[in-house]
XYZ file of C-alpha atoms in Angstrom:
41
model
C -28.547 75.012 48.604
C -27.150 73.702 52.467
C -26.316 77.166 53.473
C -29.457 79.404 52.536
C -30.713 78.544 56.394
C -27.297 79.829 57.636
C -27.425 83.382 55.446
C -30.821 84.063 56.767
C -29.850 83.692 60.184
C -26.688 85.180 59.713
C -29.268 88.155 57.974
C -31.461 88.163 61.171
C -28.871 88.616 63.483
C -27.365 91.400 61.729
C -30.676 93.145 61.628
C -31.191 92.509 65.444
C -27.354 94.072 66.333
C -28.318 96.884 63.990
C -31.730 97.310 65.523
C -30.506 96.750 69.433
C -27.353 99.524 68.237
C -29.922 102.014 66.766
C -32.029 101.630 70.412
C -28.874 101.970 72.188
C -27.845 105.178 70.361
C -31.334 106.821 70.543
C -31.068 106.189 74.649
C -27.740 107.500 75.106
C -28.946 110.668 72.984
C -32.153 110.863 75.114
C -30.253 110.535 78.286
C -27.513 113.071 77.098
C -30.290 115.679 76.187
C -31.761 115.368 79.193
C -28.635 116.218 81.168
C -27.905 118.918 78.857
C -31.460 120.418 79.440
C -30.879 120.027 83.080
C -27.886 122.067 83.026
C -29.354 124.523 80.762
C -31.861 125.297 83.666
């Protein structure tokens, strides 16, 4: 099988997009709460 190597990478990347997306997402929620507590007060 020549491209079993390739589908694992291509696997690993996916799951490092996905996991830098998720920590991009969580920030930008974090961030937007803590404006929206800000105005709040």
């Amino acid at each position: 099988m020549p491209n079993r190597p390739f589908v694992v990478k291509a696997l690993v990347a996916l799951n490092t997009v996905g996991f830098g997306w998720s920590i991009a997402l969580l920030l930008s929620k974090l961030t937007y709460l803590d404006k929206f507590i800000v105005v709040c007060r």
